[in-house]
Short mmCIF file of C-alpha atoms in Angstrom, two decimals:
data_model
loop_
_atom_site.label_atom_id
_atom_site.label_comp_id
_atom_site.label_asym_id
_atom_site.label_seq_id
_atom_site.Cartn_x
_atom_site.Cartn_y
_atom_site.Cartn_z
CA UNK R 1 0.00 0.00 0.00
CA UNK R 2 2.76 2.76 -0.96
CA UNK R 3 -0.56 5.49 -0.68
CA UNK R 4 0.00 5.02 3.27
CA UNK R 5 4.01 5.08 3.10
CA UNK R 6 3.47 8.88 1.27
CA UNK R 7 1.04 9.47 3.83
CA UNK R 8 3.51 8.15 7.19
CA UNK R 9 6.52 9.92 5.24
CA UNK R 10 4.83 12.72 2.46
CA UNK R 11 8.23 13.92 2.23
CA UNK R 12 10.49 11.47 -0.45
CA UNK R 13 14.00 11.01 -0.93
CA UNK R 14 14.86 12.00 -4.82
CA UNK R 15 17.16 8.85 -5.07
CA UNK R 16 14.52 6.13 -4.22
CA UNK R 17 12.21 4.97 -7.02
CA UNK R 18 8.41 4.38 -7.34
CA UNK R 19 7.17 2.20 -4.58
CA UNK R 20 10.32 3.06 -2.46
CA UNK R 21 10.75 5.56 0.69
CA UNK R 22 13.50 6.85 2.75
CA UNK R 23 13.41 6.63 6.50
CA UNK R 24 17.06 8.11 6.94
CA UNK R 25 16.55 11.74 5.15
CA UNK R 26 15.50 14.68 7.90
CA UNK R 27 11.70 16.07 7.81
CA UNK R 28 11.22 19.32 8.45
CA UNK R 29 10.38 19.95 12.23
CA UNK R 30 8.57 22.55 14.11
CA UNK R 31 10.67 23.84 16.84
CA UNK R 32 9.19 26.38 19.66
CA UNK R 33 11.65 29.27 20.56
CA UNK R 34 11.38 31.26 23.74
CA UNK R 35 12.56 34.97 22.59
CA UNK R 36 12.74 38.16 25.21
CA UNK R 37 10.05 39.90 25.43
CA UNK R 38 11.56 42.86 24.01
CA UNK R 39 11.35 41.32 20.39
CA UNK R 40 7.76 41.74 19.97
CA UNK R 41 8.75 45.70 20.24
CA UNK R 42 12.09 45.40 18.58
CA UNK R 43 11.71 43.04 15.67
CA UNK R 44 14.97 43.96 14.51
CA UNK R 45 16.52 41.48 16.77
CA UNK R 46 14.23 38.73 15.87
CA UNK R 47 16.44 36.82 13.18
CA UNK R 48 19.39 37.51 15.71
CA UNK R 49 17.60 35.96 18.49
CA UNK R 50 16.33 32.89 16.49
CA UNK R 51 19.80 32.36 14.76
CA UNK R 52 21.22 31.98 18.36
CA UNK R 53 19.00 29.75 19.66
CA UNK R 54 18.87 27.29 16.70
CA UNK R 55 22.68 27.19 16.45
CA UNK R 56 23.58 24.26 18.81
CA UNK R 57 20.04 22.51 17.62
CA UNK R 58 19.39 22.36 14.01
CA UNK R 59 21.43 21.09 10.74
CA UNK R 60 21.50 24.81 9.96
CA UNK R 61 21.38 27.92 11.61
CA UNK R 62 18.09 28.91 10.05
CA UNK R 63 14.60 28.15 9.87
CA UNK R 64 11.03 30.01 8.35
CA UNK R 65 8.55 30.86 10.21
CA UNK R 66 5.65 29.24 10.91
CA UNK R 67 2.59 31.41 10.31
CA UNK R 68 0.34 28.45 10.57
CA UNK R 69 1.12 27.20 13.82
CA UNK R 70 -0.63 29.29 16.54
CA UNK R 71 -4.44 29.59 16.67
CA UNK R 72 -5.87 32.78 17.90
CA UNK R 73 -9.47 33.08 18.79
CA UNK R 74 -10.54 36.23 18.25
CA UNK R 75 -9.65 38.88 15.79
CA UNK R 76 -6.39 40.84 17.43
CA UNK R 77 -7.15 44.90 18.03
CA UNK R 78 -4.48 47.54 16.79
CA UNK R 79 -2.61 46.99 19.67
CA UNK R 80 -2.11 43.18 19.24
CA UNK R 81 -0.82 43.16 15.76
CA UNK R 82 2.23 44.83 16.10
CA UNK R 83 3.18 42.32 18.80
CA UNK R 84 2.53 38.92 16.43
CA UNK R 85 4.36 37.06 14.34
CA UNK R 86 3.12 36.95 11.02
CA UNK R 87 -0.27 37.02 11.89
CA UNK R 88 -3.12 35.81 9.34
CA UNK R 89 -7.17 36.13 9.67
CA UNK R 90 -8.42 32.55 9.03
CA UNK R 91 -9.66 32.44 5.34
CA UNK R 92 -13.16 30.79 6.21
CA UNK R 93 -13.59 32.49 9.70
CA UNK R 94 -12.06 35.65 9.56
CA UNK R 95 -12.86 36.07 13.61
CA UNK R 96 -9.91 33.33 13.91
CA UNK R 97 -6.88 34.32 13.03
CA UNK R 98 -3.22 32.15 12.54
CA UNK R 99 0.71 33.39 13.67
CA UNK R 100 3.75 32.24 13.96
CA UNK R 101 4.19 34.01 17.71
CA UNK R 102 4.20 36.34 19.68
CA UNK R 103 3.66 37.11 23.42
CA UNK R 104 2.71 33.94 25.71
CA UNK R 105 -0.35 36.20 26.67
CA UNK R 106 -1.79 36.68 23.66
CA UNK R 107 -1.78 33.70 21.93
CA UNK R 108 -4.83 32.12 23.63
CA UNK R 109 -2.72 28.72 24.21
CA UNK R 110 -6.20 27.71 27.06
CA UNK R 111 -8.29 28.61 24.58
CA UNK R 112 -7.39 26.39 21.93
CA UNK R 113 -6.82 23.41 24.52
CA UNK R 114 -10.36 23.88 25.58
CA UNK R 115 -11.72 24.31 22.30
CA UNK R 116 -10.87 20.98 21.19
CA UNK R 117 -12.29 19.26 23.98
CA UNK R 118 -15.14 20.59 22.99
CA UNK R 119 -15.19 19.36 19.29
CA UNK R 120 -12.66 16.10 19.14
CA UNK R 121 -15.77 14.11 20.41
CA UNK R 122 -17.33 14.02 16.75
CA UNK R 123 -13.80 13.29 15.43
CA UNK R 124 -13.48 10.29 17.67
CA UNK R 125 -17.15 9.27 16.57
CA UNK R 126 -16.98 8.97 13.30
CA UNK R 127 -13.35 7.32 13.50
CA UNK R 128 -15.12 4.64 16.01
CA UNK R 129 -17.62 4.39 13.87
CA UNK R 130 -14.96 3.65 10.51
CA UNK R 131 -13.21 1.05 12.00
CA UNK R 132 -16.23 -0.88 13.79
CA UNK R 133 -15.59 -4.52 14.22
CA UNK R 134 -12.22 -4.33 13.79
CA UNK R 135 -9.86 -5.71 16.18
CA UNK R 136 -7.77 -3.09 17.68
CA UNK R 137 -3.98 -2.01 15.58
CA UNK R 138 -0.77 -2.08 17.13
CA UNK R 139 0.91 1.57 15.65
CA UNK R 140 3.68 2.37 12.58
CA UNK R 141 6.29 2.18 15.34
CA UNK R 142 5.84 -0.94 16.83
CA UNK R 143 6.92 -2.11 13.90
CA UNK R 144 9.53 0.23 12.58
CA UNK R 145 11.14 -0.70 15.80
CA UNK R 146 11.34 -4.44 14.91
CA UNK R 147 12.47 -3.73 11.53
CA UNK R 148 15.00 -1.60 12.81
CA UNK R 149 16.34 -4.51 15.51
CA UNK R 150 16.81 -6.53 13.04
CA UNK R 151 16.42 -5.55 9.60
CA UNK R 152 17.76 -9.02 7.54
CA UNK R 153 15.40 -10.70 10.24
CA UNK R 154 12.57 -8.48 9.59
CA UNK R 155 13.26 -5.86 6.36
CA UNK R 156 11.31 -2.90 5.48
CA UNK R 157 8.71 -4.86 2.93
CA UNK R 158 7.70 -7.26 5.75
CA UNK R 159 7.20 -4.06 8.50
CA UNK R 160 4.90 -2.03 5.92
CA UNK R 161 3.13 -5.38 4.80
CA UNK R 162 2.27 -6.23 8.69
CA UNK R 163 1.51 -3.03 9.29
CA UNK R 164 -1.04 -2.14 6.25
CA UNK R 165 -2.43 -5.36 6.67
CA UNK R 166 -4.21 -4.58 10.03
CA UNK R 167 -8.28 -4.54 9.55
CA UNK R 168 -8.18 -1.09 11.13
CA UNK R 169 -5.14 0.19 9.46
CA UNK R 170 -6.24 -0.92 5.75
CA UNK R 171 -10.05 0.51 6.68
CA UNK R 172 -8.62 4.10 7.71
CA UNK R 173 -6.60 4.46 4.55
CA UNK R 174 -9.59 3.47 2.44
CA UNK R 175 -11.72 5.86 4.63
CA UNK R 176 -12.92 8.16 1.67
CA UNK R 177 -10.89 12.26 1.11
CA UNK R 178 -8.06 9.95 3.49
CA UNK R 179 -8.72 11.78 6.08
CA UNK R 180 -6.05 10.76 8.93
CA UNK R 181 -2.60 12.46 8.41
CA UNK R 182 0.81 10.40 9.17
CA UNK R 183 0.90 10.55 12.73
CA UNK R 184 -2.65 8.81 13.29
CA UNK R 185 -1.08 5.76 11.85
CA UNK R 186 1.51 6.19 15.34
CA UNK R 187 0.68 8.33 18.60
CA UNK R 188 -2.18 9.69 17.43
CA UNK R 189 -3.80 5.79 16.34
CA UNK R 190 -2.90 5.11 20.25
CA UNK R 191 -4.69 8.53 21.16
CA UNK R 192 -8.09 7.57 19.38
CA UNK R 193 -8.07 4.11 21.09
CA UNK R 194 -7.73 6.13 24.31
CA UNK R 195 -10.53 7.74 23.82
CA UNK R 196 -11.92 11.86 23.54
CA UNK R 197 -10.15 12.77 26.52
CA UNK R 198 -6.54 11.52 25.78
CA UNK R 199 -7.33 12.11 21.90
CA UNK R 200 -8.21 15.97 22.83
CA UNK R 201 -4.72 16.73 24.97
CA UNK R 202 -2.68 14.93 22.09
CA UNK R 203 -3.98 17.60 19.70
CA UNK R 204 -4.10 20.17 22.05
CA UNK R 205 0.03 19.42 22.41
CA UNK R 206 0.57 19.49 18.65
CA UNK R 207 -1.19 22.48 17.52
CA UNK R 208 0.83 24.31 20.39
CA UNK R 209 3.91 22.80 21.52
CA UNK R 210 5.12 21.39 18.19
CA UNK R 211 7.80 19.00 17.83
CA UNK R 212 10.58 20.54 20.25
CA UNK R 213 10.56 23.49 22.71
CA UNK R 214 14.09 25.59 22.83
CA UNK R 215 13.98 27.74 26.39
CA UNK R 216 14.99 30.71 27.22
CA UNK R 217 18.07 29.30 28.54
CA UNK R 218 18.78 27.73 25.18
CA UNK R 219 17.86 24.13 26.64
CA UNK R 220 16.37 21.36 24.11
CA UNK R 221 13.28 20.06 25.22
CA UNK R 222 12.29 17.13 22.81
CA UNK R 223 9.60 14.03 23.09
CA UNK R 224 11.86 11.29 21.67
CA UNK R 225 15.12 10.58 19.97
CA UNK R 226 13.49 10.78 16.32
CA UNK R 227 12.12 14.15 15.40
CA UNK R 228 9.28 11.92 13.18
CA UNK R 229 6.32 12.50 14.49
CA UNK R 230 4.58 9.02 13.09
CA UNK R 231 7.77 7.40 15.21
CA UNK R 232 7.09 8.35 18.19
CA UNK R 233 4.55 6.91 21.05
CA UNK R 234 2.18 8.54 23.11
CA UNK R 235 3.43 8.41 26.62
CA UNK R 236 6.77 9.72 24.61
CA UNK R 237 4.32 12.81 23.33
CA UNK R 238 2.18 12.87 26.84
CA UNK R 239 5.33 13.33 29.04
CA UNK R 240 6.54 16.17 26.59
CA UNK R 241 3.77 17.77 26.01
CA UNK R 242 3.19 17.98 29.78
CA UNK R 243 6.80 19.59 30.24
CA UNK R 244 6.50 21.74 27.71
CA UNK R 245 3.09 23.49 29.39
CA UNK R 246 4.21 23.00 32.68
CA UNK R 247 7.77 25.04 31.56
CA UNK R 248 5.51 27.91 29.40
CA UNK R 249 3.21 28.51 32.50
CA UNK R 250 5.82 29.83 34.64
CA UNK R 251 7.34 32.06 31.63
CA UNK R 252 5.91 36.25 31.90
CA UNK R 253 3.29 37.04 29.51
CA UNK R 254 5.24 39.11 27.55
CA UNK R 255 7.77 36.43 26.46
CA UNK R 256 7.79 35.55 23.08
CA UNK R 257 7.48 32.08 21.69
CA UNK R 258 8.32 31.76 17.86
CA UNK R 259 7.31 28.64 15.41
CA UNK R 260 10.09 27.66 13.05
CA UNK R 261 9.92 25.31 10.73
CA UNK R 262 13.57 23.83 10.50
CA UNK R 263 15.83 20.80 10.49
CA UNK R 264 16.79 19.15 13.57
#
């Protein structure tokens, strides 16, 4: 089923050939900088700031900004805007409106955790209601991780053929518009089988703490070893996501955090 493999890995090595993917080339990752507060009022010294906190992290000193990663909800007054990041009224609800940063106080990170524990119900619905009779799936890692133990044991071709094989693998891939991105084949498949609760705080932690959080300090904060998201398990994303908030609650207000998109 190589339609899954571009779905666990959409981004594909130029040397492999039809049918083929690379698990050794890096995927972009979104990274969470904590700035000063005094670059929301002296954006001058944002690309300065950024450069020197990426250095020790990232395959390159540089990164782009994510304007797509924080989730404001309401419309941000004349004071507000100069203090964003890149900030973006929603094209179908123009009340909404998307950054890439700004000050910890203004970017409604409650709001958006409460938000979808209000709506991920339906979401976990209809998924229940997809894979009905199916036997529970084990997740893409599981068995990645035996491939990798052993890989003349257990190559590649026999991992992806397990895994695609499931019931309630092969009946979310077919599910029609393929709805589920790559990571709902890994932490978030183990999220959904949690249930609404646990499914509601996994997406809460990826729409706001991303893939890695850099402090103010400069200090790495990451939820595994592998920066791929579809690699990675839930208690790995649970215990960082729980850091990360824990770490951003006793930041001031005005601190910035910045979304890069970037190579670890």
């Amino acid at each position: 089923m190589p339609e899954l493999i571009d779905t666990l890995y959409p981004r594909r090595c130029p040397s492999t050939g039809p049918g083929q993917t690379c698990l050794l080339c890096p995927e972009p990752v979104r990274l969470i900088v904590c700035l000063p507060a005094q670059v929301a009022h002296e954006r001058h010294q944002l690309a300065a700031h950024l450069i020197a906190a990426l250095t020790p992290h990232v395959a390159a000193p540089t990164g782009l900004l994510d304007g797509g990663h924080f989730l404001l909800w309401h419309r941000p007054d004349d004071t507000e805007t100069p203090l964003l990041l890149m900030p973006t009224a929603d094209p179908d609800i123009p009340d909404l409106t998307w950054c890439a940063g700004g000050p910890v106080g203004l970017l409604d990170l409650q709001a958006t955790a409460a938000h979808l524990r209000r709506v991920v119900a339906d979401d976990v619905t209809e998924w229940r209601a997809l894979v009905d009779g199916t036997p529970p799936a084990l997740p893409w890692w599981h068995y990645l991780d035996e491939h990798r133990a052993d890989p003349h044991r257990y190559p590649l071709t026999d991992a992806v053929g397990d895994f695609t094989t499931q019931p309630r693998i092969a009946a979310m891939a077919g599910a029609p518009g393929t709805p589920y991105s790559g990571d709902m084949y890994g932490p978030g498949l183990e999220a959904l089988h949690a249930g609404a609760d646990d499914y509601a705080d996994y997406q809460a932690g990826l729409l706001t703490y991303g893939d890695g959080l850099i402090s103010l300090d400069g200090d790495l904060l990451v939820p595994a070893f592998t920066p791929t998201l579809v690699e990675q398990t839930l208690p790995e994303r649970r215990l960082y996501h729980r850091r990360a908030r824990h770490y951003i609650r006793t930041l001031d207000p005005a601190v910035v955090l910045a979304a890069v998109r970037c190579f670890r």
